[in-house]
Short mmCIF file of C-alpha atoms in Angstrom, two decimals:
data_model
loop_
_atom_site.label_atom_id
_atom_site.label_comp_id
_atom_site.label_asym_id
_atom_site.label_seq_id
_atom_site.Cartn_x
_atom_site.Cartn_y
_atom_site.Cartn_z
CA MET A 768 109.17 -66.49 19.92
CA HIS A 769 106.35 -66.72 18.17
CA ARG A 770 104.28 -67.89 21.04
CA ARG A 771 105.94 -64.78 23.09
CA PHE A 772 104.45 -62.36 20.18
CA GLY A 773 101.14 -63.87 20.26
CA THR A 774 100.74 -63.23 23.91
CA LEU A 775 101.67 -59.77 23.61
CA VAL A 776 99.02 -59.32 20.63
CA LEU A 777 96.25 -60.87 22.83
CA ALA A 778 97.16 -58.56 25.80
CA GLY A 779 96.89 -55.67 23.45
CA VAL A 780 93.63 -56.37 22.21
CA MET A 781 92.49 -56.73 25.60
CA ILE A 782 93.83 -53.52 26.60
CA LEU A 783 91.57 -51.87 23.51
CA ALA A 784 88.50 -53.31 24.91
CA ALA A 785 89.12 -52.42 28.29
CA CYS A 786 89.62 -48.64 27.22
CA SER A 787 86.65 -48.76 25.14
CA THR A 788 84.09 -50.40 27.53
CA ASP A 789 85.26 -47.66 30.19
CA ALA A 790 85.27 -44.53 27.69
CA GLY A 791 84.13 -41.23 29.44
CA GLU A 792 81.43 -38.92 27.99
CA THR A 793 81.60 -37.26 24.27
CA GLY A 794 83.10 -34.03 23.95
CA PRO A 795 81.66 -31.20 22.09
CA ALA A 796 81.48 -31.59 17.96
CA GLY A 797 84.53 -29.82 16.38
CA PRO A 798 83.73 -27.56 13.35
CA ALA A 799 82.63 -29.20 10.05
CA GLY A 800 84.90 -29.82 7.68
CA PRO A 801 85.16 -28.06 4.22
CA ALA A 802 82.34 -29.17 1.38
CA GLY A 803 83.21 -32.05 -0.79
CA ALA A 804 83.73 -31.80 -4.37
CA ASP A 805 80.13 -32.15 -6.66
CA GLY A 806 79.91 -35.52 -8.03
CA ALA A 807 79.98 -36.08 -11.59
CA VAL A 808 76.76 -36.80 -13.56
CA GLY A 809 76.17 -39.96 -14.75
CA ALA A 810 76.01 -40.76 -18.45
CA VAL A 811 72.32 -41.02 -20.14
CA GLY A 812 71.51 -44.04 -20.64
CA GLU A 813 70.43 -45.52 -24.25
CA ALA A 814 66.54 -45.33 -25.09
CA GLY A 815 64.75 -48.68 -25.34
CA PRO A 816 63.12 -50.12 -28.55
CA ALA A 817 59.96 -48.31 -29.58
CA GLY A 818 56.49 -49.94 -28.51
CA GLU A 819 54.25 -51.36 -31.12
CA ALA A 820 51.63 -48.47 -32.50
CA GLY A 821 47.94 -48.49 -31.11
CA ALA A 822 45.05 -49.42 -33.21
CA ALA A 823 43.67 -46.74 -35.43
CA GLY A 824 40.99 -44.23 -34.08
CA ALA A 825 37.23 -43.82 -35.59
CA ALA A 826 37.10 -41.92 -39.07
CA GLY A 827 36.23 -38.31 -38.39
CA ALA A 828 32.88 -36.62 -40.02
CA ASP A 829 33.31 -35.51 -43.69
CA GLY A 830 34.04 -31.68 -44.48
CA THR A 831 31.48 -29.70 -46.13
CA ALA A 832 32.97 -27.65 -49.28
CA LEU A 833 31.65 -23.75 -48.97
CA ALA A 834 30.39 -22.65 -52.17
CA GLY A 835 28.43 -19.64 -53.45
CA ALA A 836 25.56 -21.92 -53.94
CA ASP A 837 25.38 -22.48 -49.77
CA LEU A 838 25.66 -18.90 -49.25
CA GLY A 839 22.60 -18.27 -51.61
CA CYS A 840 24.77 -16.16 -54.00
CA THR A 841 23.63 -18.16 -56.90
CA GLU A 842 19.74 -16.32 -56.24
CA CYS A 843 21.21 -13.16 -57.95
CA HIS A 844 24.66 -14.20 -59.40
CA ASP A 845 23.64 -16.61 -62.03
CA ASP A 846 24.10 -16.93 -65.77
CA THR A 847 21.03 -14.55 -66.59
CA THR A 848 21.63 -11.00 -67.30
CA LEU A 849 19.56 -10.42 -64.13
CA ILE A 850 21.98 -7.85 -62.42
CA ALA A 851 23.58 -6.69 -65.74
CA GLY A 852 19.85 -5.58 -67.22
CA LYS A 853 19.53 -3.54 -63.88
CA THR A 854 22.75 -1.74 -63.99
CA THR A 855 22.56 -1.02 -67.38
CA ALA A 856 19.23 0.70 -67.74
CA TRP A 857 20.31 2.32 -64.08
CA ALA A 858 23.12 3.43 -66.21
CA ASP A 859 20.94 5.35 -68.13
CA SER A 860 18.76 6.79 -65.57
CA LEU A 861 18.89 10.32 -64.18
CA HIS A 862 20.09 8.74 -60.72
CA GLY A 863 23.05 6.93 -62.64
CA THR A 864 23.83 9.83 -64.83
CA GLY A 865 25.03 13.77 -64.13
CA GLU A 866 27.12 15.73 -61.81
CA ALA A 867 24.17 16.19 -58.75
CA TYR A 868 25.94 13.59 -56.93
CA VAL A 869 29.08 16.05 -55.80
CA ARG A 870 26.50 18.23 -54.07
CA GLY A 871 26.79 15.46 -51.72
CA GLY A 872 30.03 17.05 -50.25
CA SER A 873 27.62 19.87 -48.40
CA ALA A 874 25.82 19.17 -45.41
CA SER A 875 22.75 20.26 -46.57
CA CYS A 876 22.64 18.17 -49.83
CA ALA A 877 24.37 15.10 -48.61
CA GLY A 878 21.55 12.94 -47.38
CA CYS A 879 19.91 12.86 -50.60
CA HIS A 880 22.45 13.85 -53.24
CA SER A 881 25.16 11.17 -52.45
CA GLY A 882 24.33 7.58 -52.23
CA GLY A 883 26.41 6.60 -49.90
CA ALA A 884 25.69 9.68 -47.50
CA PHE A 885 21.63 8.42 -48.30
CA SER A 886 22.66 4.72 -46.85
CA THR A 887 24.11 6.09 -43.59
CA MET A 888 21.31 8.78 -43.36
CA VAL A 889 18.76 6.01 -43.32
CA ALA A 890 20.98 3.83 -40.91
CA ALA A 891 20.94 6.61 -38.30
CA GLY A 892 17.15 7.27 -38.70
CA LEU A 893 17.75 10.68 -39.94
CA THR A 894 15.81 12.74 -42.06
CA PRO A 895 17.63 15.02 -44.77
CA GLU A 896 17.45 18.02 -43.48
CA GLU A 897 19.43 16.18 -40.02
CA VAL A 898 22.27 15.59 -41.73
CA GLU A 899 25.18 17.61 -40.18
CA ALA A 900 28.33 16.32 -42.51
CA GLY A 901 29.11 16.31 -45.75
CA ASP A 902 30.42 12.99 -48.03
CA PRO A 903 33.87 13.21 -48.29
CA ASN A 904 33.48 10.57 -51.11
CA PRO A 905 30.27 11.26 -52.84
CA THR A 906 28.25 8.80 -55.20
CA ARG A 907 25.93 8.44 -57.34
CA GLN A 908 22.82 6.44 -56.09
CA ASP A 909 23.46 3.17 -56.91
CA CYS A 910 22.43 -0.75 -56.27
CA ARG A 911 23.47 -0.11 -52.44
CA THR A 912 21.63 3.20 -51.76
CA CYS A 913 18.03 1.32 -52.24
CA HIS A 914 18.69 -2.05 -51.63
CA GLU A 915 20.15 -4.24 -48.77
CA ILE A 916 23.14 -5.43 -50.88
CA HIS A 917 25.65 -7.73 -49.59
CA THR A 918 24.14 -8.17 -46.13
CA SER A 919 23.01 -11.73 -46.35
CA TYR A 920 24.28 -12.77 -49.63
CA THR A 921 20.93 -14.03 -50.36
CA GLY A 922 17.89 -13.04 -52.70
CA ALA A 923 16.68 -11.03 -49.42
CA ASP A 924 19.51 -8.69 -50.37
CA TRP A 925 17.03 -7.08 -52.91
CA ALA A 926 14.83 -5.59 -49.86
CA LEU A 927 14.57 -1.91 -50.01
CA SER A 928 16.95 0.06 -47.36
CA THR A 929 13.68 1.25 -46.25
CA VAL A 930 9.95 1.51 -46.39
CA ASP A 931 8.91 3.40 -43.23
CA PRO A 932 6.21 6.53 -43.69
CA VAL A 933 8.11 9.59 -44.40
CA VAL A 934 7.45 12.80 -42.11
CA LEU A 935 7.36 16.15 -44.89
CA TYR A 936 9.65 18.06 -43.03
CA ALA A 937 8.22 21.17 -45.13
CA PHE A 938 4.56 20.55 -43.74
CA GLU A 939 4.19 19.97 -40.20
CA GLY A 940 1.89 16.80 -39.25
CA GLU A 941 1.83 15.58 -43.02
CA THR A 942 3.11 12.02 -43.53
CA PHE A 943 3.74 10.20 -47.05
CA ASP A 944 2.52 6.42 -46.60
CA GLY A 945 3.01 5.29 -49.89
CA GLY A 946 4.36 1.59 -49.34
CA GLU A 947 7.54 0.94 -51.37
CA GLY A 948 7.43 4.48 -52.68
CA ASN A 949 8.43 5.65 -49.39
CA LEU A 950 11.68 4.87 -50.33
CA CYS A 951 11.35 7.62 -52.89
CA ALA A 952 9.70 10.35 -50.79
CA THR A 953 12.17 9.92 -48.73
CA CYS A 954 14.10 12.46 -50.84
CA HIS A 955 11.24 13.70 -53.48
CA GLN A 956 9.76 15.71 -50.80
CA PRO A 957 10.01 19.87 -50.98
CA ARG A 958 12.55 21.02 -48.61
CA ARG A 959 10.49 24.28 -47.76
CA ALA A 960 7.24 26.05 -48.40
CA ILE A 961 6.63 29.61 -49.70
CA ALA A 962 7.29 32.51 -47.08
CA GLU A 963 4.59 34.15 -45.28
CA ALA A 964 3.89 37.69 -46.76
CA VAL A 965 4.97 40.41 -45.29
CA ASP A 966 2.83 43.64 -45.65
CA GLY A 967 0.99 41.70 -48.65
CA MET A 968 4.22 40.94 -50.41
CA ILE A 969 6.55 37.92 -50.50
CA GLU A 970 10.17 38.43 -51.51
CA VAL A 971 12.09 36.08 -54.08
CA THR A 972 15.23 35.69 -52.82
CA SER A 973 17.43 34.25 -55.42
CA THR A 974 17.05 32.42 -58.81
CA HIS A 975 16.77 29.33 -56.93
CA TRP A 976 13.89 30.35 -55.17
CA GLY A 977 10.88 27.62 -55.06
CA PRO A 978 10.06 24.48 -53.66
CA HIS A 979 13.42 22.74 -54.34
CA HIS A 980 14.02 19.67 -56.47
CA GLY A 981 11.81 16.54 -56.45
CA PRO A 982 8.53 17.36 -54.80
CA GLN A 983 6.46 14.55 -56.31
CA SER A 984 5.58 12.99 -52.72
CA SER A 985 3.80 16.52 -51.79
CA MET A 986 2.47 16.83 -55.11
CA LEU A 987 0.76 13.42 -55.07
CA LEU A 988 -0.96 14.33 -51.61
CA GLY A 989 -1.89 17.54 -52.77
CA LEU A 990 0.15 19.87 -50.86
CA GLY A 991 3.14 22.12 -51.61
CA GLY A 992 1.63 25.16 -53.66
CA ALA A 993 1.19 28.18 -52.93
CA GLY A 994 -1.71 30.80 -52.02
CA ASP A 995 -5.45 30.06 -51.68
CA VAL A 996 -5.29 26.63 -53.31
CA SER A 997 -6.40 23.47 -51.53
CA GLY A 998 -5.54 20.25 -53.19
CA ASN A 999 -6.38 16.64 -52.28
CA VAL A 1000 -4.70 13.49 -52.17
CA ALA A 1001 -4.40 12.08 -55.68
CA ALA A 1002 -5.77 8.45 -57.00
CA HIS A 1003 -2.24 7.67 -57.58
CA ALA A 1004 -1.37 7.87 -54.26
CA SER A 1005 -4.64 6.25 -52.46
CA MET A 1006 -5.33 3.71 -54.96
CA VAL A 1007 -2.16 2.77 -56.56
CA GLU A 1008 -0.45 0.15 -54.37
CA ASP A 1009 3.17 0.56 -53.62
CA THR A 1010 2.86 4.39 -55.50
CA CYS A 1011 5.87 5.58 -57.10
CA VAL A 1012 7.56 1.94 -57.35
CA SER A 1013 4.10 0.71 -59.16
CA CYS A 1014 4.55 3.16 -61.92
CA HIS A 1015 7.96 3.70 -62.21
CA LEU A 1016 9.52 -0.04 -61.70
CA GLY A 1017 6.17 -1.75 -62.20
CA GLU A 1018 5.26 -3.32 -65.47
CA GLY A 1019 7.12 -3.05 -68.48
CA ALA A 1020 9.45 -0.57 -66.45
CA SER A 1021 12.75 -0.62 -65.77
CA HIS A 1022 15.57 0.65 -63.43
CA THR A 1023 15.77 3.78 -65.79
CA PHE A 1024 13.13 4.52 -63.70
CA GLU A 1025 10.64 5.98 -66.48
CA PRO A 1026 7.33 4.46 -66.59
CA SER A 1027 5.30 2.45 -68.65
CA THR A 1028 1.89 2.70 -70.23
CA ASP A 1029 1.79 -0.78 -68.80
CA SER A 1030 1.72 0.16 -65.56
CA CYS A 1031 -1.87 2.32 -66.42
CA LEU A 1032 -3.68 -0.46 -68.15
CA ALA A 1033 -5.37 -1.57 -64.74
CA CYS A 1034 -7.03 1.46 -64.49
CA HIS A 1035 -6.96 3.05 -68.09
CA ALA A 1036 -7.51 0.22 -70.56
CA ASP A 1037 -7.20 2.27 -73.72
CA ALA A 1038 -3.88 4.18 -72.58
CA GLU A 1039 -1.47 4.53 -75.33
CA ASN A 1040 0.39 7.05 -73.92
CA PHE A 1041 0.30 9.48 -71.01
CA ASP A 1042 -1.77 11.82 -72.23
CA ILE A 1043 -4.83 10.13 -70.86
CA ASN A 1044 -7.94 12.20 -71.61
CA GLY A 1045 -5.71 14.73 -73.28
CA LEU A 1046 -4.54 15.97 -69.54
CA GLN A 1047 -0.67 16.54 -70.29
CA THR A 1048 -1.82 18.72 -73.58
CA GLU A 1049 -4.01 20.65 -71.46
CA VAL A 1050 -1.43 21.50 -68.87
CA GLN A 1051 1.40 22.21 -71.25
CA GLY A 1052 -0.85 24.79 -72.29
CA MET A 1053 -1.50 26.45 -68.99
CA VAL A 1054 2.07 26.14 -68.03
CA ALA A 1055 3.12 27.81 -71.33
CA GLU A 1056 0.27 30.76 -70.89
CA LEU A 1057 1.39 31.12 -67.15
CA GLN A 1058 5.19 31.13 -68.42
CA ALA A 1059 4.01 34.04 -71.05
CA ALA A 1060 2.48 36.05 -68.05
CA LEU A 1061 5.30 35.79 -65.69
CA VAL A 1062 7.83 36.99 -68.20
CA ALA A 1063 5.71 39.79 -69.21
CA ALA A 1064 5.34 40.75 -65.92
CA GLY A 1065 9.14 40.89 -65.02
CA MET A 1066 9.10 38.00 -63.02
CA LEU A 1067 10.78 35.18 -64.85
CA THR A 1068 13.69 35.35 -67.45
CA GLU A 1069 12.76 34.59 -70.82
CA GLU A 1070 14.18 30.84 -72.22
CA VAL A 1071 16.52 30.88 -74.89
CA VAL A 1072 16.12 28.42 -77.53
CA VAL A 1073 18.30 27.46 -80.46
CA ASP A 1074 17.67 24.82 -83.20
CA GLY A 1075 14.69 23.26 -80.92
CA LEU A 1076 16.96 23.05 -77.52
CA VAL A 1077 17.04 24.99 -74.43
CA ILE A 1078 20.34 27.12 -74.00
CA GLU A 1079 19.10 29.23 -71.18
CA GLY A 1080 16.34 28.38 -69.09
CA SER A 1081 13.45 30.50 -67.13
CA GLU A 1082 14.78 31.73 -63.86
CA PRO A 1083 13.11 33.53 -61.39
CA VAL A 1084 13.85 37.62 -60.78
CA VAL A 1085 15.03 38.39 -57.75
CA GLY A 1086 12.81 41.32 -56.16
CA ALA A 1087 9.40 41.98 -54.15
CA TYR A 1088 6.04 40.68 -55.57
CA PRO A 1089 2.73 40.80 -54.18
CA ALA A 1090 1.45 37.82 -52.60
CA ALA A 1091 -0.99 36.31 -55.23
CA GLU A 1092 1.62 36.98 -57.74
CA ALA A 1093 4.33 35.50 -56.25
CA ALA A 1094 2.12 32.63 -55.61
CA ALA A 1095 1.85 32.35 -59.24
CA LEU A 1096 5.54 31.95 -60.10
CA TRP A 1097 6.11 29.63 -57.05
CA ASN A 1098 3.07 27.31 -58.54
CA TRP A 1099 4.50 27.70 -61.84
CA ILE A 1100 8.18 26.44 -60.88
CA TYR A 1101 6.82 23.56 -58.88
CA VAL A 1102 4.57 22.37 -61.69
CA ALA A 1103 6.93 23.01 -64.94
CA HIS A 1104 10.53 22.55 -63.64
CA GLU A 1105 9.93 20.26 -60.09
CA ASP A 1106 7.39 17.77 -60.48
CA LYS A 1107 7.32 17.51 -64.23
CA SER A 1108 4.59 15.27 -64.66
CA LEU A 1109 2.28 17.57 -66.54
CA GLY A 1110 -0.28 16.81 -64.28
CA VAL A 1111 -0.23 13.18 -63.85
CA HIS A 1112 0.66 13.17 -60.27
CA ASN A 1113 -2.30 14.86 -59.18
CA PRO A 1114 -4.67 16.43 -62.33
CA SER A 1115 -6.98 18.52 -60.56
CA TYR A 1116 -4.50 20.04 -57.81
CA THR A 1117 -1.89 20.81 -60.96
CA LYS A 1118 -4.69 22.57 -63.02
CA ALA A 1119 -6.32 24.23 -59.66
CA LEU A 1120 -2.61 25.60 -58.84
CA LEU A 1121 -2.02 27.16 -62.83
CA GLN A 1122 -5.47 28.93 -62.83
CA ALA A 1123 -4.70 30.84 -59.74
CA GLY A 1124 -1.81 31.64 -61.34
CA LEU A 1125 -3.25 32.94 -64.43
CA ASP A 1126 -5.71 34.79 -62.57
CA ALA A 1127 -3.51 36.75 -60.42
CA LEU A 1128 -1.83 37.86 -63.34
CA ALA A 1129 -4.70 38.47 -65.49
CA GLY A 1130 -5.49 41.98 -64.10
#
């Protein structure tokens, strides 16, 4: 029976082999079966041991500490009284006191009355009459007004903010070029000249009539007066290097801007005060004489003096006056109230202006 079963199995195998050899063409593929399920993500293997550290790199260059000395700050900020001495003196000066800076809120005044507006004006290359807006935060003229403070953080910051020649805008074609004194002349110039006569008369329009404050630059040049008086450039403009700065900040002077006779000795060896050869005494006498004549003519109010103090000063009386008499009033204001040097800035021109006024009122 075992032999018979083996025979049958062998016969079946032979039949299958025959069928495989003689199969027909393959039929068309059936539809795709459903997708199989995603396989599970295998577990992450453990990290291997860390490798040995590499050799140390080369050391970097040493860093440099940034100190005030490296910026040059100690050229000014040191253990001396260099800065404190200057600011203390400035605080006693006319630039460092008073309420004039308040006028800097007005566009017509800002360029000279506010220290901050002055700096803005100079940086923009403008002249005082070209400033179009008042300073919303007016300041007194201080260190930053005149110096390049904290721009380089070195001693170069003492440089003046401008030394460009100054066009005197009240006098066409006239320029003041006095070296470092040009800084001062930027503002210390008349804002106007006297008006032309109409039918031989000149009108005094207000109690502020006149050449306006600080006309020292024009006085040095022999300009700015009224009437038929010609002037020449003074020796203090033609022979003194840096003009204003040499006298008001030179030998023996300080940041009060009060001049010192030490600055005079190079030319006036015997000078003990500014009344050299009696000039200021002479001019003061002429000023007083002309003042009295103007008061008598009703063109000038009289000063009110109490215990030696001027309680109320002389002011122009509004009205129309003959040209020569109006010129006398203008020149008295120019010398007595505005220039204030009593002839020092330009001796011959000052005396000529006052004498013309005395002659005009003599009759």
